[in-house]
PDB file of C-alpha atoms in Angstrom:
ATOM      1  CA  ASN I   1     194.995 220.969  45.195  1.00 52.00           C
ATOM      2  CA  ASN I   2     196.544 217.300  44.075  1.00 47.00           C
ATOM      3  CA  ALA I   3     197.719 216.405  47.291  1.00 47.00           C
ATOM      4  CA  GLY I   4     193.671 216.795  48.887  1.00 47.00           C
ATOM      5  CA  SER I   5     192.064 215.563  45.465  1.00 45.00           C
ATOM      6  CA  ARG I   6     194.008 212.093  45.418  1.00 43.00           C
ATOM      7  CA  LEU I   7     192.647 211.705  49.015  1.00 44.00           C
ATOM      8  CA  GLN I   8     189.335 212.492  47.916  1.00 46.00           C
ATOM      9  CA  ARG I   9     189.953 210.053  45.588  1.00 44.00           C
ATOM     10  CA  SER I  10     191.331 207.431  47.767  1.00 41.00           C
ATOM     11  CA  ARG I  11     188.374 208.034  49.882  1.00 46.00           C
ATOM     12  CA  PHE I  12     186.298 207.824  47.113  1.00 43.00           C
ATOM     13  CA  SER I  13     187.478 204.463  46.149  1.00 44.00           C
ATOM     14  CA  GLU I  14     187.324 202.221  49.490  1.00 44.00           C
ATOM     15  CA  GLN I  15     183.459 203.755  49.858  1.00 50.00           C
ATOM     16  CA  ARG I  16     183.229 202.022  46.474  1.00 48.00           C
ATOM     17  CA  VAL I  17     185.102 199.875  47.739  1.00 44.00           C
ATOM     18  CA  ASP I  18     182.997 198.706  50.687  1.00 51.00           C
ATOM     19  CA  SER I  19     180.227 198.672  48.663  1.00 47.00           C
ATOM     20  CA  LEU I  20     180.354 196.679  46.280  1.00 46.00           C
ATOM     21  CA  ASN I  21     181.570 193.971  47.947  1.00 46.00           C
ATOM     22  CA  GLU I  22     178.507 194.027  49.817  1.00 48.00           C
ATOM     23  CA  LEU I  23     176.685 193.701  46.526  1.00 45.00           C
ATOM     24  CA  VAL I  24     178.986 190.813  45.770  1.00 42.00           C
ATOM     25  CA  SER I  25     179.202 189.004  48.876  1.00 42.00           C
ATOM     26  CA  ARG I  26     175.113 189.563  49.380  1.00 41.00           C
ATOM     27  CA  LYS I  27     174.571 188.577  45.271  1.00 37.00           C
ATOM     28  CA  ARG I  28     171.511 190.905  45.325  1.00 37.00           C
ATOM     29  CA  ALA I  29     171.389 192.972  42.327  1.00 36.00           C
ATOM     30  CA  VAL I  30     168.807 196.113  40.640  1.00 38.00           C
ATOM     31  CA  SER I  31     166.488 196.914  38.703  1.00 36.00           C
ATOM     32  CA  VAL I  32     165.168 199.675  37.282  1.00 37.00           C
ATOM     33  CA  TRP I  33     162.216 198.682  35.529  1.00 36.00           C
ATOM     34  CA  SER I  34     159.694 196.095  36.220  1.00 29.00           C
ATOM     35  CA  CYS I  35     158.135 193.164  34.081  1.00 28.00           C
ATOM     36  CA  ALA I  36     157.803 190.401  36.994  1.00 26.00           C
ATOM     37  CA  GLY I  37     154.834 189.738  39.273  1.00 26.00           C
ATOM     38  CA  GLU I  38     153.726 190.782  42.372  1.00 27.00           C
ATOM     39  CA  PHE I  39     156.677 191.179  44.787  1.00 24.00           C
ATOM     40  CA  ARG I  40     158.507 188.637  46.724  1.00 28.00           C
ATOM     41  CA  CYS I  41     161.187 189.036  48.685  1.00 29.00           C
ATOM     42  CA  SER I  42     162.515 186.936  51.917  1.00 26.00           C
ATOM     43  CA  GLN I  43     164.957 186.399  54.359  1.00 26.00           C
ATOM     44  CA  THR I  44     164.941 182.451  52.809  1.00 25.00           C
ATOM     45  CA  GLN I  45     164.944 183.984  49.119  1.00 26.00           C
ATOM     46  CA  LEU I  46     167.712 185.255  47.073  1.00 28.00           C
ATOM     47  CA  GLN I  47     166.821 189.308  47.763  1.00 31.00           C
ATOM     48  CA  PHE I  48     167.071 191.390  45.288  1.00 36.00           C
ATOM     49  CA  LEU I  49     165.921 195.448  44.871  1.00 41.00           C
ATOM     50  CA  ARG I  50     164.340 197.294  41.848  1.00 47.00           C
ATOM     51  CA  LEU I  51     165.103 200.534  40.727  1.00 46.00           C
ATOM     52  CA  PHE I  52     162.768 202.503  38.264  1.00 44.00           C
ATOM     53  CA  ARG I  53     163.528 204.687  36.246  1.00 38.00           C
ATOM     54  CA  PHE I  54     160.976 207.457  35.319  1.00 36.00           C
ATOM     55  CA  LEU I  55     162.190 210.362  33.140  1.00 33.00           C
ATOM     56  CA  SER I  56     160.750 213.466  32.104  1.00 30.00           C
ATOM     57  CA  SER I  57     161.017 214.509  28.011  1.00 27.00           C
ATOM     58  CA  SER I  58     159.817 217.520  29.456  1.00 29.00           C
ATOM     59  CA  GLY I  59     163.030 218.109  31.281  1.00 35.00           C
ATOM     60  CA  SER I  60     165.570 216.912  29.491  1.00 34.00           C
ATOM     61  CA  SER I  61     168.545 218.432  32.197  1.00 35.00           C
ATOM     62  CA  GLY I  62     166.777 216.313  35.722  1.00 39.00           C
ATOM     63  CA  SER I  63     165.842 218.787  37.561  1.00 42.00           C
ATOM     64  CA  GLN I  64     162.467 221.297  37.319  1.00 37.00           C
ATOM     65  CA  ASN I  65     161.482 223.197  39.761  1.00 38.00           C
ATOM     66  CA  GLU I  66     159.049 223.018  42.209  1.00 35.00           C
ATOM     67  CA  GLU I  67     156.152 224.769  39.726  1.00 33.00           C
ATOM     68  CA  GLU I  68     156.898 221.879  37.349  1.00 33.00           C
ATOM     69  CA  ALA I  69     156.064 218.987  40.604  1.00 31.00           C
ATOM     70  CA  SER I  70     153.293 220.603  41.308  1.00 27.00           C
ATOM     71  CA  ALA I  71     151.924 220.563  37.554  1.00 27.00           C
ATOM     72  CA  GLY I  72     152.885 216.834  37.304  1.00 29.00           C
ATOM     73  CA  VAL I  73     155.745 216.864  34.994  1.00 32.00           C
ATOM     74  CA  GLN I  74     158.391 215.246  36.432  1.00 42.00           C
ATOM     75  CA  SER I  75     158.613 211.471  35.765  1.00 64.00           C
ATOM     76  CA  THR I  76     156.846 212.211  32.759  1.00 63.00           C
ATOM     77  CA  LEU I  77     157.176 211.267  29.305  1.00 70.00           C
ATOM     78  CA  HIS I  78     155.720 213.716  26.508  1.00 68.00           C
ATOM     79  CA  GLY I  79     152.107 213.974  25.934  1.00 69.00           C
ATOM     80  CA  GLY I  80     150.933 212.233  29.545  1.00 74.00           C
ATOM     81  CA  GLY I  81     150.879 212.767  33.428  1.00 83.00           C
ATOM     82  CA  TYR I  82     152.435 211.836  36.125  1.00 86.00           C
ATOM     83  CA  LEU I  83     153.760 208.613  35.856  1.00 82.00           C
ATOM     84  CA  GLU I  84     151.014 207.216  33.344  1.00 80.00           C
ATOM     85  CA  HIS I  85     152.871 205.948  31.457  1.00 74.00           C
ATOM     86  CA  CYS I  86     154.487 203.269  34.174  1.00 76.00           C
ATOM     87  CA  GLN I  87     151.041 203.190  36.571  1.00 82.00           C
ATOM     88  CA  GLN I  88     150.431 199.490  35.921  1.00 78.00           C
ATOM     89  CA  GLN I  89     154.449 198.404  35.725  1.00 75.00           C
ATOM     90  CA  ILE I  90     154.109 200.485  39.260  1.00 83.00           C
ATOM     91  CA  LYS I  91     151.394 197.923  41.003  1.00 88.00           C
ATOM     92  CA  ASP I  92     153.689 194.872  39.108  1.00 82.00           C
ATOM     93  CA  PHE I  93     156.592 195.845  41.157  1.00 82.00           C
ATOM     94  CA  PHE I  94     154.944 196.869  44.600  1.00 89.00           C
ATOM     95  CA  GLY I  95     152.748 194.474  44.225  1.00 90.00           C
ATOM     96  CA  GLN I  96     150.117 193.776  46.768  1.00 93.00           C
ATOM     97  CA  GLN I  97     152.330 193.712  49.544  1.00 92.00           C
ATOM     98  CA  VAL I  98     153.991 196.605  49.568  1.00 96.00           C
ATOM     99  CA  LYS I  99     150.845 198.906  51.315  1.00 97.00           C
ATOM    100  CA  ARG I 100     152.719 201.893  51.732  1.00 98.00           C
ATOM    101  CA  ILE I 101     155.109 204.145  49.814  1.00 98.00           C
ATOM    102  CA  LEU I 102     157.701 206.150  51.470  1.00 98.00           C
ATOM    103  CA  PHE I 103     158.109 209.208  49.492  1.00 98.00           C
ATOM    104  CA  VAL I 104     161.499 211.329  49.227  1.00 98.00           C
ATOM    105  CA  PRO I 105     160.935 214.814  48.050  1.00 98.00           C
ATOM    106  CA  TYR I 106     165.064 215.737  48.839  1.00 98.00           C
ATOM    107  CA  ALA I 107     165.555 216.780  44.963  1.00 98.00           C
ATOM    108  CA  LEU I 108     162.980 219.817  45.065  1.00 97.00           C
ATOM    109  CA  HIS I 109     162.752 223.017  47.088  1.00 98.00           C
ATOM    110  CA  ASP I 110     159.136 222.627  47.283  1.00 98.00           C
ATOM    111  CA  ARG I 111     158.245 219.119  49.107  1.00 98.00           C
ATOM    112  CA  ASP I 112     154.977 219.394  50.157  1.00 98.00           C
ATOM    113  CA  ALA I 113     153.714 219.846  46.453  1.00 97.00           C
ATOM    114  CA  TYR I 114     155.987 217.219  45.254  1.00 97.00           C
ATOM    115  CA  THR I 115     154.725 215.002  47.985  1.00 98.00           C
ATOM    116  CA  LYS I 116     151.086 215.457  46.456  1.00 97.00           C
ATOM    117  CA  THR I 117     151.699 215.162  43.118  1.00 96.00           C
ATOM    118  CA  ALA I 118     152.807 212.141  44.008  1.00 96.00           C
ATOM    119  CA  ARG I 119     150.077 210.631  46.273  1.00 97.00           C
ATOM    120  CA  ASP I 120     147.604 211.996  44.222  1.00 96.00           C
ATOM    121  CA  LYS I 121     148.874 210.126  42.007  1.00 96.00           C
ATOM    122  CA  LEU I 122     149.958 206.239  44.215  1.00 96.00           C
ATOM    123  CA  GLN I 123     146.255 206.771  45.525  1.00 97.00           C
ATOM    124  CA  THR I 124     144.914 206.696  42.810  1.00 96.00           C
ATOM    125  CA  LEU I 125     147.059 202.792  42.430  1.00 96.00           C
ATOM    126  CA  GLY I 126     146.244 201.812  45.707  1.00 96.00           C
ATOM    127  CA  TYR I 127     149.369 202.957  47.535  1.00 98.00           C
ATOM    128  CA  GLU I 128     149.581 204.889  51.109  1.00 98.00           C
ATOM    129  CA  VAL I 129     151.861 207.861  50.408  1.00 98.00           C
ATOM    130  CA  ASP I 130     154.190 209.288  53.498  1.00 98.00           C
ATOM    131  CA  SER I 131     156.586 211.315  53.009  1.00 98.00           C
ATOM    132  CA  VAL I 132     160.426 211.567  54.751  1.00 98.00           C
ATOM    133  CA  HIS I 133     160.156 215.160  55.149  1.00 98.00           C
ATOM    134  CA  GLU I 134     156.874 214.598  57.340  1.00 98.00           C
ATOM    135  CA  ALA I 135     158.216 212.785  59.767  1.00 98.00           C
ATOM    136  CA  ALA I 136     159.753 213.949  63.211  1.00 98.00           C
ATOM    137  CA  ASP I 137     162.215 211.450  62.335  1.00 98.00           C
ATOM    138  CA  ALA I 138     163.513 210.276  59.234  1.00 98.00           C
ATOM    139  CA  VAL I 139     165.886 207.041  59.780  1.00 98.00           C
ATOM    140  CA  GLU I 140     163.195 206.083  61.290  1.00 98.00           C
ATOM    141  CA  ALA I 141     160.736 206.527  59.089  1.00 98.00           C
ATOM    142  CA  VAL I 142     163.234 203.978  56.450  1.00 98.00           C
ATOM    143  CA  ARG I 143     163.436 201.343  59.035  1.00 98.00           C
ATOM    144  CA  LYS I 144     159.545 201.298  58.892  1.00 98.00           C
ATOM    145  CA  ALA I 145     159.243 201.978  54.816  1.00 98.00           C
ATOM    146  CA  GLU I 146     157.917 199.144  53.639  1.00 97.00           C
ATOM    147  CA  GLY I 147     158.985 200.708  50.274  1.00 96.00           C
ATOM    148  CA  ILE I 148     160.272 203.275  48.958  1.00 96.00           C
ATOM    149  CA  PHE I 149     160.460 205.978  46.162  1.00 96.00           C
ATOM    150  CA  ILE I 150     163.432 209.035  45.743  1.00 96.00           C
ATOM    151  CA  GLY I 151     161.899 211.743  43.077  1.00 95.00           C
ATOM    152  CA  GLY I 152     163.508 213.534  40.452  1.00 94.00           C
ATOM    153  CA  GLY I 153     165.025 217.475  40.973  1.00 96.00           C
ATOM    154  CA  ASN I 154     167.759 218.561  41.648  1.00 97.00           C
ATOM    155  CA  THR I 155     171.284 215.442  42.502  1.00 98.00           C
ATOM    156  CA  PHE I 156     173.189 217.450  44.183  1.00 98.00           C
ATOM    157  CA  ARG I 157     170.417 218.921  46.437  1.00 98.00           C
ATOM    158  CA  LEU I 158     168.675 215.651  46.376  1.00 98.00           C
ATOM    159  CA  LEU I 159     172.441 213.313  47.724  1.00 98.00           C
ATOM    160  CA  LYS I 160     173.359 216.535  49.952  1.00 98.00           C
ATOM    161  CA  THR I 161     170.008 216.242  52.399  1.00 98.00           C
ATOM    162  CA  LEU I 162     169.986 212.390  52.013  1.00 98.00           C
ATOM    163  CA  TYR I 163     173.727 212.389  53.634  1.00 98.00           C
ATOM    164  CA  ASP I 164     172.322 215.549  56.329  1.00 98.00           C
ATOM    165  CA  ASN I 165     169.014 213.143  57.020  1.00 98.00           C
ATOM    166  CA  ASN I 166     171.643 209.968  57.837  1.00 98.00           C
ATOM    167  CA  LEU I 167     169.918 208.445  54.983  1.00 98.00           C
ATOM    168  CA  VAL I 168     172.614 207.399  53.255  1.00 98.00           C
ATOM    169  CA  THR I 169     173.672 204.308  55.615  1.00 98.00           C
ATOM    170  CA  GLU I 170     170.047 203.517  56.124  1.00 98.00           C
ATOM    171  CA  ILE I 171     169.387 203.295  52.356  1.00 97.00           C
ATOM    172  CA  ARG I 172     171.117 200.996  51.462  1.00 95.00           C
ATOM    173  CA  LYS I 173     171.312 199.061  53.884  1.00 96.00           C
ATOM    174  CA  ARG I 174     166.922 198.495  53.862  1.00 96.00           C
ATOM    175  CA  VAL I 175     167.465 197.228  50.504  1.00 90.00           C
ATOM    176  CA  LEU I 176     170.566 195.239  50.901  1.00 88.00           C
ATOM    177  CA  GLN I 177     170.125 193.518  53.565  1.00 91.00           C
ATOM    178  CA  ASP I 178     165.923 194.141  53.961  1.00 93.00           C
ATOM    179  CA  GLY I 179     164.686 193.390  49.987  1.00 89.00           C
ATOM    180  CA  VAL I 180     162.903 196.733  50.117  1.00 91.00           C
ATOM    181  CA  PRO I 181     161.846 197.381  46.978  1.00 90.00           C
ATOM    182  CA  TYR I 182     163.177 200.555  45.948  1.00 91.00           C
ATOM    183  CA  MET I 183     161.406 202.968  43.286  1.00 87.00           C
ATOM    184  CA  GLY I 184     164.307 206.203  41.914  1.00 89.00           C
ATOM    185  CA  SER I 185     162.891 209.081  39.122  1.00 88.00           C
ATOM    186  CA  SER I 186     165.648 211.102  37.180  1.00 91.00           C
ATOM    187  CA  ALA I 187     167.369 212.136  40.113  1.00 94.00           C
ATOM    188  CA  GLY I 188     165.852 209.337  42.676  1.00 93.00           C
ATOM    189  CA  SER I 189     168.349 207.175  40.006  1.00 91.00           C
ATOM    190  CA  ASN I 190     171.643 209.289  39.935  1.00 93.00           C
ATOM    191  CA  VAL I 191     171.526 208.428  43.276  1.00 96.00           C
ATOM    192  CA  ALA I 192     171.795 204.836  43.749  1.00 92.00           C
ATOM    193  CA  THR I 193     174.172 204.509  41.679  1.00 93.00           C
ATOM    194  CA  ILE I 194     177.956 204.330  42.640  1.00 95.00           C
ATOM    195  CA  SER I 195     178.301 208.469  42.646  1.00 98.00           C
ATOM    196  CA  ILE I 196     176.012 210.590  41.796  1.00 98.00           C
ATOM    197  CA  ASN I 197     179.513 212.411  38.459  1.00 97.00           C
ATOM    198  CA  THR I 198     177.682 211.675  35.855  1.00 97.00           C
ATOM    199  CA  THR I 199     174.462 213.745  36.899  1.00 96.00           C
ATOM    200  CA  ASN I 200     173.066 216.803  34.142  1.00 95.00           C
ATOM    201  CA  ASP I 201     172.701 218.595  36.991  1.00 96.00           C
ATOM    202  CA  MET I 202     173.807 221.945  37.885  1.00 97.00           C
ATOM    203  CA  PRO I 203     176.071 221.341  41.923  1.00 97.00           C
ATOM    204  CA  ILE I 204     173.450 224.606  43.802  1.00 98.00           C
ATOM    205  CA  VAL I 205     174.547 222.532  46.976  1.00 98.00           C
ATOM    206  CA  TYR I 206     177.651 221.107  47.911  1.00 97.00           C
ATOM    207  CA  PRO I 207     177.000 217.232  49.717  1.00 98.00           C
ATOM    208  CA  PRO I 208     179.637 216.348  51.668  1.00 98.00           C
ATOM    209  CA  SER I 209     180.260 213.208  49.183  1.00 98.00           C
ATOM    210  CA  PHE I 210     179.570 213.066  45.437  1.00 98.00           C
ATOM    211  CA  SER I 211     179.029 209.205  46.619  1.00 98.00           C
ATOM    212  CA  ALA I 212     175.731 207.679  46.971  1.00 98.00           C
ATOM    213  CA  ILE I 213     173.995 204.952  47.600  1.00 97.00           C
ATOM    214  CA  GLY I 214     175.897 202.959  46.047  1.00 92.00           C
ATOM    215  CA  LEU I 215     172.996 200.167  45.151  1.00 89.00           C
ATOM    216  CA  VAL I 216     174.488 199.448  41.443  1.00 90.00           C
ATOM    217  CA  PRO I 217     178.343 199.239  40.636  1.00 93.00           C
ATOM    218  CA  PHE I 218     177.267 201.100  38.150  1.00 95.00           C
ATOM    219  CA  ASN I 219     176.584 205.096  36.565  1.00 96.00           C
ATOM    220  CA  ILE I 220     173.594 205.963  34.918  1.00 94.00           C
ATOM    221  CA  ASN I 221     172.888 209.510  32.232  1.00 95.00           C
ATOM    222  CA  PRO I 222     169.255 209.703  33.054  1.00 92.00           C
ATOM    223  CA  HIS I 223     167.851 211.791  29.767  1.00 92.00           C
ATOM    224  CA  TYR I 224     170.736 210.883  27.456  1.00 93.00           C
ATOM    225  CA  LEU I 225     170.266 213.029  25.093  1.00 92.00           C
ATOM    226  CA  ASP I 226     172.479 211.796  21.519  1.00 90.00           C
ATOM    227  CA  THR I 227     174.511 214.278  19.608  1.00 82.00           C
ATOM    228  CA  ASP I 228     171.921 217.100  16.523  1.00 83.00           C
ATOM    229  CA  PRO I 229     173.704 217.397  13.786  1.00 80.00           C
ATOM    230  CA  ASN I 230     171.660 219.963  12.494  1.00 84.00           C
ATOM    231  CA  SER I 231     172.714 222.392  16.007  1.00 81.00           C
ATOM    232  CA  ARG I 232     174.524 225.180  16.132  1.00 80.00           C
ATOM    233  CA  HIS I 233     174.869 224.678  19.634  1.00 76.00           C
ATOM    234  CA  MET I 234     179.449 224.801  20.230  1.00 71.00           C
ATOM    235  CA  GLY I 235     178.750 223.370  23.908  1.00 78.00           C
ATOM    236  CA  GLU I 236     180.016 219.868  24.401  1.00 86.00           C
ATOM    237  CA  THR I 237     178.187 217.259  24.456  1.00 91.00           C
ATOM    238  CA  ARG I 238     176.603 214.498  26.256  1.00 93.00           C
ATOM    239  CA  GLU I 239     179.069 212.434  24.952  1.00 94.00           C
ATOM    240  CA  GLN I 240     181.744 214.023  24.694  1.00 94.00           C
ATOM    241  CA  ARG I 241     181.639 215.266  29.010  1.00 96.00           C
ATOM    242  CA  ILE I 242     181.558 211.203  30.089  1.00 97.00           C
ATOM    243  CA  VAL I 243     184.276 209.739  27.359  1.00 96.00           C
ATOM    244  CA  GLN I 244     186.018 213.274  29.979  1.00 97.00           C
ATOM    245  CA  TYR I 245     184.711 211.313  32.747  1.00 97.00           C
ATOM    246  CA  HIS I 246     186.854 208.969  32.057  1.00 97.00           C
ATOM    247  CA  GLU I 247     189.887 210.750  31.393  1.00 97.00           C
ATOM    248  CA  GLU I 248     189.894 210.116  35.193  1.00 97.00           C
ATOM    249  CA  PRO I 249     191.063 206.617  36.307  1.00 96.00           C
ATOM    250  CA  ASP I 250     189.008 203.795  38.140  1.00 95.00           C
ATOM    251  CA  THR I 251     186.045 205.748  36.285  1.00 97.00           C
ATOM    252  CA  PRO I 252     182.670 202.760  36.410  1.00 97.00           C
ATOM    253  CA  SER I 253     181.083 202.070  33.166  1.00 97.00           C
ATOM    254  CA  VAL I 254     177.933 205.014  32.641  1.00 97.00           C
ATOM    255  CA  LEU I 255     174.638 204.045  31.215  1.00 96.00           C
ATOM    256  CA  GLY I 256     173.310 206.558  29.388  1.00 96.00           C
ATOM    257  CA  LEU I 257     168.684 205.996  29.098  1.00 93.00           C
ATOM    258  CA  ARG I 258     167.080 208.314  26.937  1.00 91.00           C
ATOM    259  CA  GLU I 259     163.579 209.466  27.833  1.00 87.00           C
ATOM    260  CA  GLY I 260     161.850 205.861  27.400  1.00 80.00           C
ATOM    261  CA  SER I 261     164.237 203.669  28.183  1.00 80.00           C
ATOM    262  CA  MET I 262     164.335 201.573  32.263  1.00 78.00           C
ATOM    263  CA  LEU I 263     165.985 199.218  33.182  1.00 80.00           C
ATOM    264  CA  LEU I 264     164.680 196.496  35.425  1.00 77.00           C
ATOM    265  CA  VAL I 265     167.782 193.970  37.557  1.00 73.00           C
ATOM    266  CA  GLU I 266     166.583 190.653  39.312  1.00 74.00           C
ATOM    267  CA  GLY I 267     168.398 189.389  40.624  1.00 67.00           C
ATOM    268  CA  ASN I 268     172.182 188.961  38.217  1.00 78.00           C
ATOM    269  CA  LYS I 269     170.218 189.366  35.598  1.00 81.00           C
ATOM    270  CA  ALA I 270     169.890 192.567  33.927  1.00 84.00           C
ATOM    271  CA  THR I 271     167.270 193.732  31.223  1.00 84.00           C
ATOM    272  CA  LEU I 272     166.960 197.155  28.966  1.00 89.00           C
ATOM    273  CA  LEU I 273     163.698 197.899  29.276  1.00 81.00           C
ATOM    274  CA  GLY I 274     160.935 200.508  27.066  1.00 81.00           C
ATOM    275  CA  SER I 275     161.026 201.724  23.842  1.00 83.00           C
ATOM    276  CA  THR I 276     163.917 203.793  23.095  1.00 88.00           C
ATOM    277  CA  ARG I 277     168.292 202.375  23.358  1.00 94.00           C
ATOM    278  CA  ALA I 278     170.425 203.202  25.682  1.00 95.00           C
ATOM    279  CA  ARG I 279     174.404 204.110  24.620  1.00 97.00           C
ATOM    280  CA  LEU I 280     176.833 201.962  26.858  1.00 98.00           C
ATOM    281  CA  PHE I 281     180.208 203.958  27.937  1.00 97.00           C
ATOM    282  CA  GLN I 282     182.750 201.935  29.296  1.00 97.00           C
ATOM    283  CA  ARG I 283     186.429 203.891  30.269  1.00 96.00           C
ATOM    284  CA  GLY I 284     189.490 201.886  27.617  1.00 94.00           C
ATOM    285  CA  LYS I 285     186.143 200.817  25.239  1.00 95.00           C
ATOM    286  CA  LYS I 286     183.734 202.105  22.004  1.00 95.00           C
ATOM    287  CA  THR I 287     180.270 203.075  23.929  1.00 96.00           C
ATOM    288  CA  SER I 288     177.558 200.434  22.581  1.00 97.00           C
ATOM    289  CA  GLU I 289     174.224 200.640  22.047  1.00 97.00           C
ATOM    290  CA  TYR I 290     171.834 198.097  23.091  1.00 97.00           C
ATOM    291  CA  GLU I 291     167.655 197.625  22.636  1.00 97.00           C
ATOM    292  CA  PRO I 292     165.140 197.106  24.157  1.00 91.00           C
ATOM    293  CA  GLY I 293     165.106 193.546  25.514  1.00 92.00           C
ATOM    294  CA  SER I 294     168.929 193.358  25.378  1.00 96.00           C
ATOM    295  CA  ASP I 295     170.984 191.332  28.088  1.00 96.00           C
ATOM    296  CA  LEU I 296     173.355 194.139  30.720  1.00 95.00           C
ATOM    297  CA  SER I 297     173.512 191.244  33.320  1.00 94.00           C
ATOM    298  CA  PHE I 298     177.490 191.773  32.941  1.00 95.00           C
ATOM    299  CA  LEU I 299     176.839 195.651  34.312  1.00 95.00           C
ATOM    300  CA  MET I 300     176.489 193.796  37.552  1.00 92.00           C
ATOM    301  CA  SER I 301     180.362 192.898  38.216  1.00 87.00           C
ATOM    302  CA  ASP I 302     181.154 195.971  36.626  1.00 69.00           C
ATOM    303  CA  VAL I 303     184.677 196.440  38.575  1.00 58.00           C
ATOM    304  CA  GLN I 304     187.381 198.431  36.694  1.00 50.00           C
TER     305      GLN I 304
END
């Protein structure tokens, strides 16, 4: 078992280094909330990718069922509708150059219902939606995509299905090499990072690897929850679980994003946006808090 554990860790490290080398060599970066204007990307410009981080206060675990998705709860802030809190930012992000968005509903069981929720909303913003699960060839659908949106749900189910359909490498290539804009909510943000080791979800299925798409050189903990001093819950806190993760060697930084917090990375610059603070965990260092507007660009060169 120890040998197998070392082998798995070695393979993870090799995949991670390859991903980071690709990221650094191409001088591309990532973003999770767009405050910029119309999306621009060409082979002659410094390309950039964007990861939108939309979280649901109604489902703090990060996983939601089909009924919640069809009811428009996924990617929702308390008191608002599906993507209502960020609809202007979506339009700013994808801009007028993107006409069709490829939606990836793999994180939920009822893909048809989830796709309808996303399609209905994005159409009101002026975008047509193609779902990857409706395509005859998923890889070809990604290769033709003008923009990609991966929705939330169960992160293990999502990553396994991405691997099953040979999309992990393909999405990485489209974003890092071709500059295709990428938007992810909850589980969709998890799979955009180094690994899904810091998801909040139950492992209801077993992906071939916990290594994810690797668009940024750090991990995210979505729906980060602070410890409630008045709670009678005696189990581990979110902070304790992330600290345990960092007890293992060669583990990257983890950015805990609370409901309403977002991250924009453009070029090599990363900026925290939104209405709430984020909590940063770094192996061997004290945790730190960052206010909206903070410059987190150092995370883009964060190699443990």
